Structures are given as structure tokens and as C-alpha cells.
DNA sequence: GCAAAACCTGACCAAACGGTCAAAATGAGG
DNA sequence: CCTCATTTTGACCGTTTGGTCAGGTTTTGC
């Protein structure tokens, strides 16, 4: 998962030999690269790759276009850097799914993590959505190797819970897709959610309501809900 | 919901007076407009509005860029036309949710319809996703008026089922969001689904498996699943 | 405090883009 | 076959965009 990380090789800075150790960056570089990546994330996630302009990103980062291109050799390189930067955070929640834990607790935690990311980093969610909807031109390999392996691994976990009779039988991969879909929906389609409900996940009450409803629905779907079958008058 | 439909007013064809009746189009116009809208849908849904170029759409439609611009005054007009064309089909399934019907049957049918659209018209799904992710600049009004009203109406339906004790209590709007999210996921994120599973909804077996899993999960989540609580050894 | 490296800028360029226009080609009606 | 409206084209234009470059300014190491 490193092939997407900072691959500044030539054309940008850091090409001279008198470098501060290996791969480390000067204070200015660190600050400016961070500013650029943050601005780029905002821009890319808002208008997509083709809609983004280097000029606007530079302005948002508080520097000239030329200066930005001093740090990143091209728009494409900048995009890949942004993508790589958030990829690990993106996959982290799924990694923590523990086969030895209690299914209800594990899934609750996973759904909660994903929803928290949707609330706190909706731009990241939208960036991935954009990338994948365009056919994952730069993420394709990662999906087919790392992500596929990770999902296969966690499918085994779910399968083991099923075999142990801890949850109802479901196709594990669809369960994972369902969790992704529902949680990311609130970030990716926030404008629609806002149009209909008037709020979004940044509102703590709405977040709580969403988390409860989605979690209950999925856990009940797996036969994991506490004995509360009926509750009507 | 008509403000987005064909609003060819000036600049294009049909501006002369010797017209074939009111609003009707010549055979050539009909054919070419259809070709253009089809090509435009493909292009817009694949690369987004900003990523699409008039030239490529024209080539895909089998005509020159100039000729395309004879039929549609601008790229923006073409985009809105595509959007309006598929909007009604998009909302239709939700409209059919019948308060008098059996909840399980109704929801089954709704999920099935949405998933069928994801399978047969994934481009349409992606186009809407793109539009909404960009902040719904041209669909905003429709969402806040028509869609909001429609959802409110159907939330009442679901609420009535809850009050009647036919389904477990859930926040209706989140239930609708969950159905949208899960079904559209397979169209919008098809590249990811393919990377992980090797197929997509165009494969009948995969479609069937998806429909069954998603439907069962949601219905069970609502307490609607037949008495099959446990099935383990 | 002084070189040398790192950082930054504005002017510039070629390509791609959306859109215009005059004129040619094509079709339909008499 | 002629005429006129419709359809189609290619040449063209102004703007925007990603990217380059030569040179100026600041920071850093000694």
C-alpha cells in the first residue's frame, strides 16, 4: 500500500544531494506539503479530479501555482499523494474486526468507526467515491490486491461466526458491502441527506440517531438484537 | 419535476416557425437527440460533468461537435436534459410503495426494483451520484421539494406499519436511506465490487445472491423474516 | 556575514476546451 | 427539377488549463 504514498522522485524539490537525512523533509516542506494536501483533498473531493484546478488548490493553500508545482511535479502526482495519504486510515477500521470478539460488539464498533469517519472526514469518503466511480484508475491495483485480501480475511471471520451459530447465515461479502454502503452514504450523499432531513452527521443528535438506527437494523438483520421482538400497543 | 426536461428555447433547432406541429420533432431530430442523450449519459456518468468533453460525446454519438451543438445550445443544457430525462424513472419505484400492501411484499418489491435499476442502468445511478456529490447544483431544488415531499409521504407509510405493529420500530427515513445506499452501492461502486468479487450485477447469479442477501438482511432487521431464527447445528 | 542551497514568483507556452459562424450538403414538397 | 428549410461541416476564436523557465528572494550551514 506504499506505491501510492509520496513518490516525489524528480522534478520537484528534494532532488539535490545535500538532503536532511533520508526522506525527511525540512520544516517549510512539511508545512507546505501539508497545506497543499489539505487544500487538494477539499478541492478534489468537491469537484472531482477533472473539475479541480491547480490554481484554485494553490490559492486555497495560500501560495502561488508555480510554488505548488515546485512541491508536486504535476496535478496527477498531487492527486495520488492525497489518495495514498488517506488510504490507510480508510482501511483501518475493517482491520480491527476481531474473530475472537463478540460479533455484536465487533460489528457495533465497526459500524461506529465507519460512521465516525463519514462524520469527521466526509471529504475523504467522497474522494474515494469519486475515484472508484471513475473506474478506480489509480486505485485499481490496491483494490484488487490489498483490499480484496483484507475483505477475504474478514469474510472468514464472519463465516466463522456463522458456523459457530453466533449470527444468522448471510453472505459475508454482502454484509460488508451493506455496512460500507450505509455508513458512507451519509458522507457521499450529504447534500441529499440535508435536503431531506435538514441536517447531517455533523449534528450530534442526527449522528446518534443514525448510528442507532443503522446498527440496530443490521444487528437485528443478523439475529443479534436483544429479545425485544414486539413493543407495540 | 419538469423544469429540468428539454428546455430547448433558442439557439438550437426548432426556432423557426414552420414547425411540425407544436413541440414535435422531425425524424432526424428524434434520432439524433436520442443518440446524443445516450452518449452524453455514458460520458457524464463515467467522468463527471467537468471531465466530459463535448467532442467525445459527439464522436460517441457519431457526429461532429458542431452538429451536436446544433441540437443542444451548450454542454450545460445537454447535461440538464440528460438529468431530467432519467429523473422520473429514478423516483418511480419509491412512488409505488403502497400503504395498504403487505410490508414484507412491498419492501421486497421496492428493493428489487432499485436493484434492477442498479443492474440495468448503472450509468443513471452514477450520474445522480455524481450530481449529488458535487452538491446537487442543478438538482438541489428538486431534492428539496419533490423528493423531500415524496420521502415524507413514504415515511408516513412506514410509520403506519410500525404503529400497526407490522414491523419493528425504526426511523423511517434511515430505513429509506439504507435501501438507497445498499442497492445503489452495487451500481455506483461497481469497480470496487468487481475488484473484490470478480463480478457485478450484470451476472444473473450475482444479482440473485445480492437481492436475496440484502432483502433478507433488511427484512430480518425489521422483524419480518419468517420463523427461521436459528438454523445451526 | 557569506556563499550555496532551498524556496518562491511572474511571465510565458502549447494544448484542450466550449462555443460561433458562414457556407456547403442534404432532405422534403410541389 | 427546382426551391427552400433543415441538417451538417470545418475553420476559427477567446478562454482556461497544466506545466515550464529564468531569475529573484529567503533560509541555512559554516
Coordinates of C-alpha atoms (C1' of nucleotides) in Angstrom, one line a residue:
Chain A
X1 CA 0.0 0.0 0.0
X2 CA 3.0 2.2 -0.3
X3 CA 3.1 2.6 -4.1
X4 CA 0.7 5.4 -3.7
X5 CA 2.5 7.3 -1.0
X6 CA 4.7 10.2 -1.6
X7 CA 6.7 9.3 -4.7
X8 CA 8.5 12.6 -5.2
X9 CA 11.3 11.4 -7.3
X10 CA 12.4 14.1 -9.8
X11 CA 11.3 17.4 -10.9
X12 CA 10.2 18.7 -7.5
X13 CA 12.3 19.5 -4.5
X14 CA 14.5 17.1 -2.7
X15 CA 16.4 16.3 -5.8
X16 CA 19.6 17.8 -4.6
X17 CA 22.1 15.7 -2.6
X18 CA 22.5 17.9 0.4
X19 CA 19.4 16.5 2.0
X20 CA 18.3 16.4 5.6
X21 CA 18.9 12.7 6.1
X22 CA 17.0 10.2 4.1
X23 CA 13.4 11.1 3.1
X24 CA 12.9 13.6 5.8
X25 CA 11.6 17.0 5.0
X26 CA 12.6 20.5 6.0
X27 CA 10.2 22.4 8.2
X28 CA 9.0 24.5 5.3
X29 CA 8.4 21.5 3.2
X30 CA 6.5 19.7 5.9
X31 CA 4.2 22.7 6.4
X32 CA 3.6 23.4 2.8
X33 CA 3.1 19.9 1.7
X34 CA 0.5 19.5 4.5
X35 CA -1.2 22.7 3.4
X36 CA -1.3 21.6 -0.2
X37 CA -2.6 18.1 0.6
X38 CA -5.3 19.5 2.7
X39 CA -6.4 22.0 0.1
X40 CA -6.2 19.4 -2.6
X41 CA -8.4 17.0 -0.6
X42 CA -11.0 19.6 -0.3
X43 CA -10.9 20.5 -4.0
X44 CA -10.7 17.0 -5.4
X45 CA -13.5 15.7 -3.2
X46 CA -15.7 18.6 -4.1
X47 CA -15.4 18.8 -7.8
X48 CA -13.6 15.6 -8.8
X49 CA -10.2 15.2 -10.4
X50 CA -11.0 16.8 -13.7
X51 CA -13.0 19.6 -12.1
X52 CA -10.2 20.6 -9.8
X53 CA -7.7 23.2 -11.0
X54 CA -4.2 23.6 -9.7
X55 CA -4.7 27.3 -9.4
X56 CA -7.6 27.0 -7.0
X57 CA -5.8 24.5 -4.9
X58 CA -2.8 26.7 -4.7
X59 CA -4.9 29.7 -3.7
X60 CA -6.6 27.6 -1.0
X61 CA -3.2 26.5 0.2
X62 CA -2.1 30.1 0.3
X63 CA 0.6 30.0 -2.3
X64 CA 1.2 30.6 -6.0
X65 CA 0.5 27.9 -8.6
X66 CA 4.2 27.9 -9.5
X67 CA 5.1 27.3 -5.9
X68 CA 2.7 24.4 -5.6
X69 CA 4.2 22.9 -8.7
X70 CA 7.5 23.1 -7.0
X71 CA 6.3 20.7 -4.4
X72 CA 4.4 18.4 -6.6
X73 CA 5.5 17.8 -10.2
X74 CA 2.0 17.5 -11.5
X75 CA -1.7 17.6 -10.7
X76 CA -1.7 13.8 -11.1
X77 CA 1.1 13.3 -8.6
X78 CA -0.7 15.5 -6.1
X79 CA -3.9 13.5 -6.6
X80 CA -2.1 10.2 -6.0
X81 CA -0.4 11.7 -2.9
X82 CA -3.7 12.7 -1.5
X83 CA -5.2 9.3 -2.2
X84 CA -2.3 7.5 -0.6
X85 CA -2.3 9.7 2.4
X86 CA -5.8 8.7 3.5
X87 CA -5.9 5.2 2.2
X88 CA -4.6 3.6 5.4
X89 CA -6.9 5.5 7.6
X90 CA -9.7 4.4 5.3
X91 CA -9.0 0.7 5.7
X92 CA -8.0 0.7 9.3
X93 CA -11.5 0.1 10.8
X94 CA -12.1 -3.1 9.0
X95 CA -8.7 -4.4 10.1
X96 CA -9.7 -4.3 13.7
X97 CA -12.6 -6.7 13.3
X98 CA -11.6 -9.4 15.7
X99 CA -12.6 -13.0 15.2
X100 CA -12.3 -13.7 18.9
X101 CA -14.6 -10.8 19.9
X102 CA -18.3 -10.8 20.4
X103 CA -19.9 -10.4 17.0
X104 CA -22.4 -7.8 18.2
X105 CA -19.8 -5.8 19.9
X106 CA -17.3 -6.1 17.0
X107 CA -19.9 -5.1 14.3
X108 CA -21.2 -2.3 16.5
X109 CA -17.7 -1.0 16.8
X110 CA -17.0 -1.3 13.1
X111 CA -20.2 0.5 12.1
X112 CA -19.5 3.1 14.6
X113 CA -16.0 3.7 13.3
X114 CA -17.1 3.9 9.7
X115 CA -19.9 6.3 10.6
X116 CA -17.5 8.4 12.6
X117 CA -15.2 8.7 9.6
X118 CA -18.2 9.7 7.5
X119 CA -18.9 12.4 10.0
X120 CA -15.4 13.7 10.6
X121 CA -13.8 13.1 7.2
X122 CA -16.6 13.3 4.6
X123 CA -14.2 14.7 2.1
X124 CA -12.1 11.6 2.3
X125 CA -15.1 9.5 1.7
X126 CA -16.2 11.5 -1.3
X127 CA -12.7 11.4 -2.7
X128 CA -12.7 7.6 -2.7
X129 CA -16.2 7.5 -4.1
X130 CA -15.1 9.7 -6.9
X131 CA -12.1 7.6 -7.6
X132 CA -14.0 4.4 -7.6
X133 CA -16.9 5.7 -9.7
X134 CA -14.4 6.8 -12.4
X135 CA -13.2 3.2 -12.6
X136 CA -10.6 3.4 -9.9
X137 CA -7.8 4.3 -12.5
X138 CA -5.2 4.8 -9.8
X139 CA -6.6 2.7 -7.0
X140 CA -7.5 -0.3 -9.1
X141 CA -4.4 -2.4 -8.2
X142 CA -4.8 -1.7 -4.5
X143 CA -8.4 -2.8 -4.6
X144 CA -7.6 -6.0 -6.4
X145 CA -4.7 -6.9 -4.1
X146 CA -4.8 -5.4 -0.6
X147 CA -8.4 -4.7 -0.3
X148 CA -9.5 -7.9 -1.8
X149 CA -7.3 -9.8 0.6
X150 CA -8.4 -7.9 3.6
X151 CA -12.1 -8.5 2.7
X152 CA -11.5 -12.1 2.1
X153 CA -9.8 -12.3 5.5
X154 CA -12.7 -10.6 7.3
X155 CA -15.2 -12.7 5.4
X156 CA -13.6 -15.7 7.0
X157 CA -14.2 -14.1 10.4
X158 CA -17.8 -13.6 9.6
X159 CA -18.1 -17.1 8.3
X160 CA -16.7 -18.4 11.5
X161 CA -19.3 -16.6 13.5
X162 CA -22.0 -18.1 11.3
X163 CA -20.5 -21.6 11.6
X164 CA -20.4 -21.1 15.4
X165 CA -24.1 -20.2 15.3
X166 CA -23.4 -16.7 16.6
X167 CA -25.1 -14.9 13.8
X168 CA -27.7 -15.8 11.2
X169 CA -26.2 -17.1 7.9
X170 CA -25.5 -14.3 5.4
X171 CA -23.2 -13.9 2.5
X172 CA -20.3 -12.2 4.3
X173 CA -19.2 -10.0 1.5
X174 CA -22.6 -8.6 1.0
X175 CA -22.7 -7.8 4.7
X176 CA -19.5 -5.9 4.4
X177 CA -20.8 -4.1 1.3
X178 CA -24.0 -3.2 3.2
X179 CA -22.1 -1.7 6.1
X180 CA -19.9 0.3 3.7
X181 CA -22.9 1.5 1.7
X182 CA -25.0 2.6 4.6
X183 CA -22.2 4.4 6.5
X184 CA -20.6 6.1 3.5
X185 CA -24.0 7.1 2.2
X186 CA -24.2 9.8 4.8
X187 CA -20.9 11.4 3.8
X188 CA -21.1 10.8 0.0
X189 CA -24.7 12.0 -0.4
X190 CA -24.7 14.5 2.3
X191 CA -26.4 17.1 0.1
X192 CA -29.3 14.8 -0.5
X193 CA -29.5 13.8 3.2
X194 CA -29.5 17.5 4.1
X195 CA -32.2 18.3 1.5
X196 CA -34.5 15.6 3.0
X197 CA -33.7 15.8 6.7
X198 CA -32.4 19.3 7.2
X199 CA -29.2 18.1 8.9
X200 CA -26.2 15.8 8.5
X201 CA -23.8 13.8 10.6
X202 CA -22.1 16.9 11.9
X203 CA -25.1 17.3 14.1
X204 CA -24.5 15.1 17.2
X205 CA -28.2 14.3 17.6
X206 CA -28.5 13.2 14.0
X207 CA -25.3 11.2 14.3
X208 CA -26.6 9.4 17.3
X209 CA -29.9 8.7 15.7
X210 CA -28.3 7.4 12.5
X211 CA -25.8 5.2 14.4
X212 CA -28.6 3.7 16.5
X213 CA -30.9 3.0 13.6
X214 CA -28.3 1.6 11.2
X215 CA -26.7 -0.5 13.9
X216 CA -30.0 -1.9 15.2
X217 CA -31.2 -2.7 11.7
X218 CA -28.1 -4.6 10.7
X219 CA -27.7 -6.4 14.0
X220 CA -31.3 -7.4 14.0
X221 CA -30.9 -8.5 10.5
X222 CA -28.2 -10.8 11.7
X223 CA -30.4 -12.1 14.6
X224 CA -28.2 -10.3 17.1
X225 CA -30.8 -8.0 18.7
X226 CA -31.7 -8.4 22.3
X227 CA -35.1 -10.0 22.9
X228 CA -37.3 -7.0 22.0
X229 CA -39.3 -8.6 19.2
X230 CA -42.5 -6.7 19.7
X231 CA -43.1 -3.4 21.5
X232 CA -46.4 -2.2 20.1
X233 CA -49.6 -1.5 21.9
Chain B
X1 CA -40.2 18.0 -12.0
X2 CA -40.5 19.4 -15.5
X3 CA -38.1 22.3 -15.1
X4 CA -35.3 20.0 -15.9
X5 CA -36.8 18.5 -19.0
X6 CA -36.0 19.6 -22.5
X7 CA -35.9 23.3 -22.4
X8 CA -34.7 24.0 -25.9
X9 CA -35.7 27.6 -26.3
X10 CA -33.4 29.4 -28.6
X11 CA -30.1 29.0 -30.3
X12 CA -30.8 25.4 -31.4
X13 CA -33.2 24.0 -33.9
X14 CA -36.9 24.4 -33.7
X15 CA -36.6 28.1 -33.6
X16 CA -38.2 28.7 -37.0
X17 CA -41.9 28.9 -37.3
X18 CA -42.6 26.3 -40.0
X19 CA -42.5 23.6 -37.4
X20 CA -44.2 20.2 -37.4
X21 CA -47.0 20.9 -35.1
X22 CA -46.2 22.0 -31.5
X23 CA -43.2 20.6 -29.8
X24 CA -42.9 17.6 -32.0
X25 CA -39.6 16.7 -33.6
X26 CA -38.6 15.6 -37.1
X27 CA -37.5 12.1 -37.5
X28 CA -33.9 13.2 -37.8
X29 CA -34.1 15.3 -34.7
X30 CA -35.7 12.5 -32.7
X31 CA -33.0 10.1 -33.7
X32 CA -30.1 12.4 -33.2
X33 CA -31.3 13.8 -29.9
X34 CA -31.7 10.3 -28.6
X35 CA -28.2 9.4 -29.8
X36 CA -26.7 12.4 -28.1
X37 CA -28.5 11.9 -24.8
X38 CA -27.4 8.3 -24.7
X39 CA -23.8 9.2 -25.5
X40 CA -23.9 12.1 -23.0
X41 CA -25.2 9.8 -20.3
X42 CA -22.4 7.4 -20.8
X43 CA -19.8 10.2 -20.8
X44 CA -21.2 12.2 -17.9
X45 CA -21.7 9.2 -15.7
X46 CA -18.2 7.9 -16.4
X47 CA -16.1 11.1 -15.9
X48 CA -18.5 13.6 -14.4
X49 CA -19.6 16.9 -15.7
X50 CA -16.3 18.6 -15.8
X51 CA -14.5 15.6 -17.1
X52 CA -16.8 15.2 -20.0
X53 CA -16.0 16.9 -23.3
X54 CA -18.4 17.9 -26.0
X55 CA -16.1 16.4 -28.6
X56 CA -16.0 12.9 -27.1
X57 CA -19.8 12.9 -26.7
X58 CA -20.2 14.0 -30.3
X59 CA -17.9 11.3 -31.5
X60 CA -19.7 8.6 -29.4
X61 CA -23.0 9.8 -30.9
X62 CA -21.5 9.5 -34.4
X63 CA -21.5 13.2 -35.3
X64 CA -19.4 16.3 -35.3
X65 CA -19.1 18.6 -32.3
X66 CA -20.6 21.4 -34.4
X67 CA -23.6 19.3 -35.2
X68 CA -24.1 18.3 -31.6
X69 CA -24.1 22.0 -30.7
X70 CA -26.8 22.5 -33.3
X71 CA -29.1 20.2 -31.2
X72 CA -28.1 21.4 -27.8
X73 CA -27.1 25.0 -27.3
X74 CA -24.5 24.2 -24.7
X75 CA -22.9 21.4 -22.6
X76 CA -24.8 22.5 -19.6
X77 CA -28.1 22.3 -21.4
X78 CA -27.2 18.8 -22.6
X79 CA -26.4 17.8 -19.0
X80 CA -29.7 19.1 -17.6
X81 CA -31.5 17.4 -20.4
X82 CA -29.9 14.0 -19.5
X83 CA -30.7 14.6 -15.9
X84 CA -34.3 15.4 -16.5
X85 CA -34.8 12.5 -18.8
X86 CA -33.9 9.9 -16.2
X87 CA -35.2 11.7 -13.1
X88 CA -38.7 10.3 -13.3
X89 CA -37.6 6.7 -13.8
X90 CA -35.4 7.2 -10.9
X91 CA -38.1 8.2 -8.4
X92 CA -40.8 5.9 -9.8
X93 CA -40.0 2.8 -7.6
X94 CA -40.5 4.6 -4.3
X95 CA -43.8 6.0 -5.5
X96 CA -45.2 2.5 -5.8
X97 CA -44.8 1.8 -2.1
X98 CA -48.3 1.0 -1.1
X99 CA -49.5 1.6 2.5
X100 CA -52.3 -1.0 2.1
X101 CA -50.0 -3.7 0.9
X102 CA -48.1 -6.2 3.0
X103 CA -44.9 -4.6 4.3
X104 CA -42.7 -7.5 3.5
X105 CA -44.0 -7.8 0.0
X106 CA -43.9 -4.0 -0.6
X107 CA -40.3 -3.7 0.7
X108 CA -39.2 -6.8 -1.2
X109 CA -40.6 -5.3 -4.4
X110 CA -39.0 -1.9 -3.7
X111 CA -35.6 -3.3 -3.0
X112 CA -35.9 -5.5 -6.1
X113 CA -36.9 -2.5 -8.3
X114 CA -34.0 -0.4 -7.0
X115 CA -31.5 -3.3 -7.5
X116 CA -32.8 -3.9 -11.0
X117 CA -32.2 -0.3 -11.9
X118 CA -28.7 -0.6 -10.5
X119 CA -28.2 -3.6 -12.7
X120 CA -29.7 -2.3 -15.9
X121 CA -29.0 1.4 -15.7
X122 CA -25.8 1.8 -13.6
X123 CA -24.9 4.8 -15.6
X124 CA -28.0 6.6 -14.5
X125 CA -27.2 5.8 -10.9
X126 CA -23.7 7.1 -11.2
X127 CA -24.9 10.2 -12.9
X128 CA -27.1 11.0 -9.9
X129 CA -24.4 10.1 -7.5
X130 CA -22.0 12.5 -9.3
X131 CA -24.6 15.3 -9.3
X132 CA -25.3 14.9 -5.6
X133 CA -21.7 14.5 -4.6
X134 CA -21.0 17.8 -6.3
X135 CA -23.6 19.5 -4.1
X136 CA -26.5 18.9 -6.4
X137 CA -26.1 22.3 -8.2
X138 CA -28.8 21.6 -10.7
X139 CA -30.9 19.1 -8.7
X140 CA -30.9 20.9 -5.5
X141 CA -34.4 22.4 -5.9
X142 CA -35.9 19.1 -6.9
X143 CA -34.4 17.3 -3.9
X144 CA -35.7 19.9 -1.5
X145 CA -39.2 20.0 -2.9
X146 CA -40.3 16.9 -4.8
X147 CA -38.0 14.3 -3.3
X148 CA -38.4 15.6 0.2
X149 CA -42.2 15.5 -0.1
X150 CA -42.1 12.0 -1.6
X151 CA -39.9 10.7 1.2
X152 CA -42.1 12.4 3.8
X153 CA -45.1 10.7 2.3
X154 CA -43.4 7.3 2.3
X155 CA -42.1 7.8 5.8
X156 CA -45.7 8.1 6.9
X157 CA -46.4 4.8 5.2
X158 CA -43.6 3.1 7.1
X159 CA -44.7 4.8 10.3
X160 CA -48.2 3.4 9.8
X161 CA -46.8 -0.1 9.5
X162 CA -44.9 0.5 12.7
X163 CA -47.9 1.8 14.5
X164 CA -49.9 -1.2 13.3
X165 CA -47.2 -3.4 14.8
X166 CA -46.4 -4.9 11.4
X167 CA -42.7 -4.1 11.5
X168 CA -40.2 -3.3 14.3
X169 CA -39.9 0.4 15.1
X170 CA -37.2 2.2 13.1
X171 CA -36.6 5.7 12.0
X172 CA -38.3 5.5 8.5
X173 CA -36.0 8.0 6.8
X174 CA -33.0 6.0 7.8
X175 CA -34.7 2.8 6.5
X176 CA -35.1 4.5 3.1
X177 CA -31.6 5.8 3.2
X178 CA -30.4 2.3 3.9
X179 CA -32.3 0.8 1.0
X180 CA -31.0 3.5 -1.3
X181 CA -27.4 3.1 -0.1
X182 CA -27.3 -0.7 -0.3
X183 CA -28.9 -1.0 -3.7
X184 CA -27.1 1.9 -5.4
X185 CA -23.8 0.8 -4.0
X186 CA -23.6 -2.0 -6.5
X187 CA -24.0 0.4 -9.4
X188 CA -22.0 3.3 -8.1
X189 CA -19.1 1.3 -6.8
X190 CA -19.2 -1.4 -9.4
X191 CA -15.4 -1.3 -10.0
X192 CA -14.8 -1.9 -6.3
X193 CA -17.4 -4.7 -6.2
X194 CA -15.8 -6.3 -9.3
X195 CA -12.3 -6.0 -7.8
X196 CA -13.4 -7.9 -4.7
X197 CA -16.0 -10.4 -6.0
X198 CA -15.0 -10.7 -9.6
X199 CA -18.5 -10.0 -10.9
X200 CA -21.2 -7.4 -10.8
X201 CA -25.0 -7.2 -11.1
X202 CA -25.0 -7.9 -14.8
X203 CA -24.3 -11.5 -13.8
X204 CA -27.7 -13.1 -13.0
X205 CA -26.3 -15.3 -10.3
X206 CA -24.6 -12.5 -8.6
X207 CA -27.7 -10.4 -8.9
X208 CA -29.9 -13.1 -7.3
X209 CA -27.4 -13.6 -4.5
X210 CA -27.3 -9.9 -3.9
X211 CA -31.0 -9.4 -3.9
X212 CA -31.6 -12.3 -1.5
X213 CA -28.9 -11.2 0.9
X214 CA -29.8 -7.6 1.0
X215 CA -33.5 -8.2 1.2
X216 CA -33.2 -10.8 3.9
X217 CA -30.9 -8.6 5.9
X218 CA -33.3 -5.6 5.8
X219 CA -36.5 -7.6 6.3
X220 CA -35.0 -9.5 9.2
X221 CA -33.8 -6.2 10.6
X222 CA -37.4 -5.1 10.6
X223 CA -38.5 -8.4 12.2
X224 CA -40.2 -9.5 9.1
X225 CA -38.4 -12.7 8.4
X226 CA -40.3 -16.0 8.5
X227 CA -39.7 -18.2 11.6
X228 CA -36.2 -19.3 10.8
X229 CA -34.5 -17.9 13.8
X230 CA -31.9 -20.5 14.3
X231 CA -30.6 -23.0 11.8
X232 CA -27.4 -24.1 13.2
X233 CA -26.3 -27.5 14.4
Chain C
dG1 C1' 28.3 37.5 7.3
dC2 C1' 28.7 35.0 3.3
dA3 C1' 28.2 31.6 -0.1
dA4 C1' 25.1 27.9 -1.5
dA5 C1' 21.1 25.6 -1.4
dA6 C1' 16.3 26.0 -0.8
dC7 C1' 12.3 28.5 -1.8
dC8 C1' 9.3 31.4 -4.4
dT9 C1' 7.5 34.3 -8.3
dG10 C1' 5.6 36.2 -12.7
dA11 C1' 5.8 35.8 -17.3
dC12 C1' 5.1 32.6 -20.6
dC13 C1' 3.6 28.5 -23.6
dA14 C1' 1.1 24.7 -26.0
dA15 C1' -2.8 22.1 -25.8
dA16 C1' -7.6 21.5 -25.0
dC17 C1' -11.8 23.3 -24.3
dG18 C1' -16.7 25.3 -25.2
dG19 C1' -18.8 27.7 -28.5
dT20 C1' -19.6 30.7 -33.1
dC21 C1' -20.3 31.3 -37.9
dA22 C1' -20.6 31.2 -42.8
dA23 C1' -21.3 28.2 -46.1
dA24 C1' -21.9 23.6 -48.0
dA25 C1' -24.7 19.4 -48.3
dT26 C1' -29.0 17.1 -47.8
dG27 C1' -33.7 16.5 -47.4
dA28 C1' -38.8 17.3 -48.4
dG29 C1' -42.7 19.4 -51.1
dG30 C1' -44.6 21.0 -55.3
Chain D
dC1 C1' -36.2 19.6 -61.5
dC2 C1' -36.4 23.5 -58.6
dT3 C1' -36.8 25.7 -54.2
dC4 C1' -36.4 26.4 -49.6
dA5 C1' -35.9 24.8 -44.9
dT6 C1' -33.2 21.7 -42.4
dT7 C1' -29.1 19.5 -41.3
dT8 C1' -24.0 19.1 -41.3
dT9 C1' -19.4 20.7 -41.6
dG10 C1' -14.8 22.7 -40.9
dA11 C1' -12.4 26.7 -40.0
dC12 C1' -12.0 29.7 -36.4
dC13 C1' -11.9 32.3 -31.7
dG14 C1' -11.4 33.5 -26.8
dT15 C1' -10.5 31.4 -22.6
dT16 C1' -8.8 28.2 -19.4
dT17 C1' -5.6 24.8 -18.0
dG18 C1' -1.4 22.2 -16.7
dG19 C1' 3.1 22.9 -16.9
dT20 C1' 7.9 25.4 -17.8
dC21 C1' 11.5 28.6 -17.1
dA22 C1' 14.7 32.2 -15.9
dG23 C1' 15.6 34.7 -12.4
dG24 C1' 14.7 36.9 -7.8
dT25 C1' 14.4 36.2 -2.6
dT26 C1' 14.9 33.9 1.6
dT27 C1' 16.8 30.4 4.6
dT28 C1' 20.6 27.5 6.1
dG29 C1' 25.2 25.8 7.2
dC30 C1' 29.6 27.2 8.3

